[in-house]
Amino acid sequence: MSALRWGIADGWTMTRRNMAHVVRAPEEIVIYFSLPIMFVLVFGYVFGSGMAVPGGGNYREYLLPGVFVMTMLYGLGATATGVAVDVSRGVVDRFRAIDMARSALLVGRSGADLLRALLEMATLVVCGLLVGWQWRHGVGDALAAVALVLLLRLALTWVGIYLGLVVPNPDTVSVIVFPVAFPLTALSNVFVAPELMPHWLGTVSAWNPLSATVAASRELFGNPGTGGDSWVAQHPLLLSIAWPAVLIAIFAPLAVRRYQRLSR
Amino acid sequence: MTTQTPAVVAEDLRKRYGTTTALDGFDLTVPAGTVCGILGPNGAGKTTAVRVLATLLRFDGGRARVAGHDVARDPAAVRGAIGLTGQYAAVDDILSGRQNLVLFGRLHHLRPRAAKRRADELLERFGLVEAADKSAKDYSGGMRRRLDLAASLIRTPKVLFLDEPTTGLDPRSRNQLWDAVRELVGGGTTVLLTTQYLEEADQLADRISVVDHGRVVAEGTSDELKRKIGADRVEVVVRDAADLGEAARLVGRATAAPPETDPDVRKVSAPVADRVAALAEVMRTLQAARITVEDIGVRRPTLDEAFLQITGHRAVS
Ligand SMILES: Nc1ncnc2c1ncn2[C@@H]1O[C@H](COP(=O)(O)OP(=O)(O)OP(=O)(O)O)[C@@H](O)[C@H]1O
Ligand SMILES: [Mg+2]
């Protein structure tokens, strides 16, 4: 019991350490927030004019939940870089030589990045409202949608932590993340509805974990482009909880194992 | 000191990195409350030994106990009893010195108030008050070292590991650090320090272990090690380089041991058993041969010579 308590306390201490980093290096966060804003503008206005929404509706309103999720996916790069930088620095030796919760470094990374994601979501919601996006159901549903997006981000922090522990050095992270993240968003319902894709591409897109969260949040926000005949399209809520749960169940233990193996 | 369990016991430790053998049957015993110096050249295995004992590195064979706890079986208990200042400063570069110490205090499970107070005490003690709110990456090498040492003293450790603590420090910072170590030892902490500086081992350590190729090749007090490589030496410097050969022959006869000559400084030296008798005899024969002597004396070997003798190569310093 007290092990769990210290696990949480130490994880929170490390979360605060990572937040203090952000405060001491604020220029990083400016670059970080400009990315989602750019996504909204570029995809909403430049490409948006030529895009169709199944069942009709405003494309930017269709797009925004997709941009929320895409921003969460790109956050994975920051998580992985953060962890890779941490373990490449000498300070990790001190963390490992103190009798503190072994999980704290990783939990603290996950916690801090989740807090950062919360700020990102706030920025994106404001941007969205400015370009004509809105939630059409109650505030409760809207908050539930945001919670689902953050749940996906939580799962992605563990993917990012694992990635950060396996890359040979911090610079490798962006080389891996971007080439994987871009096709992953293209092959989902973020920009284009799977129904409008060639058959097999549509199936892959519909099963993409990102699509589940996007579809579920579109439904909860009351944004257009939801529904469909397939089983996947019928159960976005279930999938938007199941996918992150599966990702966490796989990557959290992998990451912890990998971290413990630092003492080869 | 009573018959306490030793603070550090290592038996036959083995560690390989791929094909490199870093520890090859490393044995060590450090009595509680003493300072043990580990002396060895680059790549001897000093850092590996410290990292193994501080639970940061798994080892392939052997046994180790630190502060009474088994390193392999109960690493958490070992961590609770030790402090570590590694070869490279283990501090958070982005955070300030104070933030670092508060962070480590919290991770040592001090309450927020106590962590702040402890940070302030340590900043004061290590002369970091003025730089307390600067990012650690803007610290000089000496300041980082001191911050690193402060961080390993948040809770006064039973056993403190210092891996080349003064490498790269100016003499003043080095003396400050030595004082801090002496103070800790006065308070009952056991210190295990590695160093390439013979002087440091000579100054601080009660006992010295000389490490080479992953094992201890000699062990003892500084005096014992010096004695181990042989007796005192008589040294003669002649005025005229032409006399050197003759002087060497005479010294050799008087000391009954083959002398060494150093033409650059016109010096002849040879080990002797009885310092006073040998000195008198050498002086008498040289005078009889009318060789003008510029300097003559008997001296103990330096630790540097001891090191050279034991490992076959010189310590880098
Ligand atoms: N991570 C590693 N991977 C591979 N080999 C290593 C690693 N760390 C150390 N070694 C090797 O193990 C041996 C012992 O290294 P160690 O760092 O313990 O020596 P040291 O006595 O601390 O040297 P120095 O005085 O240079 O700090 C060396 O041959 C070194 O090259
Ligand atoms: Mg070393």
mmCIF file of N, CA, C and O and ligand atoms in Angstrom, chain A residues 264, chain B residues 17-18 20-22 40-49 87-88 163-164 196, ligand 1:
data_model
loop_
_atom_site.group_PDB
_atom_site.id
_atom_site.type_symbol
_atom_site.label_atom_id
_atom_site.label_comp_id
_atom_site.label_asym_id
_atom_site.label_seq_id
_atom_site.Cartn_x
_atom_site.Cartn_y
_atom_site.Cartn_z
ATOM 1 N N ARG A 264 21.999 -3.155 -17.588
ATOM 2 C CA ARG A 264 22.590 -4.315 -18.275
ATOM 3 C C ARG A 264 23.645 -5.043 -17.450
ATOM 4 O O ARG A 264 24.777 -4.659 -17.366
ATOM 5 N N TYR B 17 31.613 -6.498 -20.554
ATOM 6 C CA TYR B 17 30.827 -5.786 -21.564
ATOM 7 C C TYR B 17 31.192 -6.435 -22.889
ATOM 8 O O TYR B 17 32.277 -6.187 -23.394
ATOM 9 N N GLY B 18 30.311 -7.243 -23.428
ATOM 10 C CA GLY B 18 30.661 -7.927 -24.667
ATOM 11 C C GLY B 18 31.939 -8.718 -24.458
ATOM 12 O O GLY B 18 31.983 -9.630 -23.638
ATOM 13 N N THR B 20 34.855 -7.222 -23.601
ATOM 14 C CA THR B 20 35.739 -6.549 -22.648
ATOM 15 C C THR B 20 35.462 -7.040 -21.239
ATOM 16 O O THR B 20 34.310 -7.031 -20.800
ATOM 17 N N THR B 21 36.480 -7.455 -20.538
ATOM 18 C CA THR B 21 36.310 -7.826 -19.140
ATOM 19 C C THR B 21 36.627 -6.603 -18.292
ATOM 20 O O THR B 21 37.757 -6.142 -18.264
ATOM 21 N N ALA B 22 35.604 -6.067 -17.630
ATOM 22 C CA ALA B 22 35.801 -4.850 -16.841
ATOM 23 C C ALA B 22 36.162 -5.188 -15.395
ATOM 24 O O ALA B 22 36.972 -4.505 -14.779
ATOM 25 N N GLY B 40 43.738 3.537 -9.797
ATOM 26 C CA GLY B 40 43.974 2.720 -10.979
ATOM 27 C C GLY B 40 44.009 3.559 -12.233
ATOM 28 O O GLY B 40 43.430 4.643 -12.263
ATOM 29 N N PRO B 41 44.664 3.072 -13.269
ATOM 30 C CA PRO B 41 44.761 3.828 -14.516
ATOM 31 C C PRO B 41 43.435 3.819 -15.293
ATOM 32 O O PRO B 41 42.501 3.143 -14.876
ATOM 33 N N ASN B 42 43.365 4.541 -16.384
ATOM 34 C CA ASN B 42 42.174 4.559 -17.229
ATOM 35 C C ASN B 42 41.794 3.134 -17.624
ATOM 36 O O ASN B 42 42.651 2.340 -17.994
ATOM 37 N N GLY B 43 40.486 2.848 -17.522
ATOM 38 C CA GLY B 43 40.005 1.547 -17.975
ATOM 39 C C GLY B 43 40.297 0.410 -17.014
ATOM 40 O O GLY B 43 40.064 -0.751 -17.334
ATOM 41 N N ALA B 44 40.755 0.727 -15.796
ATOM 42 C CA ALA B 44 41.097 -0.330 -14.842
ATOM 43 C C ALA B 44 39.856 -1.035 -14.310
ATOM 44 O O ALA B 44 39.916 -2.177 -13.876
ATOM 45 N N GLY B 45 38.702 -0.325 -14.355
ATOM 46 C CA GLY B 45 37.476 -0.914 -13.836
ATOM 47 C C GLY B 45 36.947 -0.198 -12.603
ATOM 48 O O GLY B 45 36.024 -0.689 -11.957
ATOM 49 N N LYS B 46 37.482 0.976 -12.316
ATOM 50 C CA LYS B 46 37.065 1.714 -11.120
ATOM 51 C C LYS B 46 35.580 2.087 -11.198
ATOM 52 O O LYS B 46 34.811 1.823 -10.268
ATOM 53 N N THR B 47 35.191 2.730 -12.311
ATOM 54 C CA THR B 47 33.800 3.160 -12.448
ATOM 55 C C THR B 47 32.864 1.958 -12.446
ATOM 56 O O THR B 47 31.810 1.975 -11.807
ATOM 57 N N THR B 48 33.259 0.909 -13.130
ATOM 58 C CA THR B 48 32.432 -0.292 -13.160
ATOM 59 C C THR B 48 32.210 -0.814 -11.746
ATOM 60 O O THR B 48 31.079 -1.144 -11.367
ATOM 61 N N ALA B 49 33.273 -0.876 -10.945
ATOM 62 C CA ALA B 49 33.147 -1.378 -9.578
ATOM 63 C C ALA B 49 32.181 -0.504 -8.781
ATOM 64 O O ALA B 49 31.297 -1.010 -8.082
ATOM 65 N N GLN B 87 31.301 9.729 -11.911
ATOM 66 C CA GLN B 87 32.408 10.369 -12.620
ATOM 67 C C GLN B 87 31.922 11.600 -13.381
ATOM 68 O O GLN B 87 32.636 12.574 -13.526
ATOM 69 N N TYR B 88 30.681 11.545 -13.883
ATOM 70 C CA TYR B 88 30.098 12.685 -14.570
ATOM 71 C C TYR B 88 28.907 13.162 -13.756
ATOM 72 O O TYR B 88 28.100 12.350 -13.322
ATOM 73 N N ASP B 163 33.285 8.837 -7.393
ATOM 74 C CA ASP B 163 34.052 8.351 -8.538
ATOM 75 C C ASP B 163 34.824 9.522 -9.133
ATOM 76 O O ASP B 163 34.242 10.403 -9.750
ATOM 77 N N GLU B 164 36.116 9.539 -8.927
ATOM 78 C CA GLU B 164 36.992 10.633 -9.364
ATOM 79 C C GLU B 164 36.389 12.000 -9.045
ATOM 80 O O GLU B 164 36.110 12.788 -9.930
ATOM 81 N N GLN B 196 42.594 8.970 -9.792
ATOM 82 C CA GLN B 196 43.838 8.730 -10.521
ATOM 83 C C GLN B 196 44.954 9.548 -9.891
ATOM 84 O O GLN B 196 46.091 9.467 -10.299
HETATM 85 N N1 LIG C 1 29.215 0.688 -21.269
HETATM 86 C C1 LIG C 1 30.348 0.062 -21.637
HETATM 87 N N2 LIG C 1 30.364 -0.702 -22.744
HETATM 88 C C2 LIG C 1 31.482 -1.358 -23.109
HETATM 89 N N3 LIG C 1 32.641 -1.319 -22.447
HETATM 90 C C3 LIG C 1 32.702 -0.567 -21.336
HETATM 91 C C4 LIG C 1 31.567 0.162 -20.880
HETATM 92 N N4 LIG C 1 31.912 0.811 -19.749
HETATM 93 C C5 LIG C 1 33.206 0.513 -19.520
HETATM 94 N N5 LIG C 1 33.689 -0.319 -20.469
HETATM 95 C C6 LIG C 1 35.046 -0.904 -20.510
HETATM 96 O O1 LIG C 1 35.294 -1.550 -19.288
HETATM 97 C C7 LIG C 1 36.608 -1.298 -18.832
HETATM 98 C C8 LIG C 1 36.584 -0.650 -17.461
HETATM 99 O O2 LIG C 1 36.001 0.637 -17.569
HETATM 100 P P1 LIG C 1 35.787 1.609 -16.357
HETATM 101 O O3 LIG C 1 34.992 2.746 -16.849
HETATM 102 O O4 LIG C 1 35.256 0.852 -15.203
HETATM 103 O O5 LIG C 1 37.283 2.073 -16.046
HETATM 104 P P2 LIG C 1 37.793 3.236 -15.093
HETATM 105 O O6 LIG C 1 38.811 2.623 -14.223
HETATM 106 O O7 LIG C 1 36.656 3.917 -14.439
HETATM 107 O O8 LIG C 1 38.502 4.198 -16.135
HETATM 108 P P3 LIG C 1 38.637 5.802 -16.115
HETATM 109 O O9 LIG C 1 39.795 6.103 -15.247
HETATM 110 O O10 LIG C 1 38.918 6.120 -17.537
HETATM 111 O O11 LIG C 1 37.348 6.369 -15.646
HETATM 112 C C9 LIG C 1 37.263 -0.433 -19.899
HETATM 113 O O12 LIG C 1 37.996 -1.286 -20.744
HETATM 114 C C10 LIG C 1 36.109 0.167 -20.640
HETATM 115 O O13 LIG C 1 36.445 0.380 -21.976
#
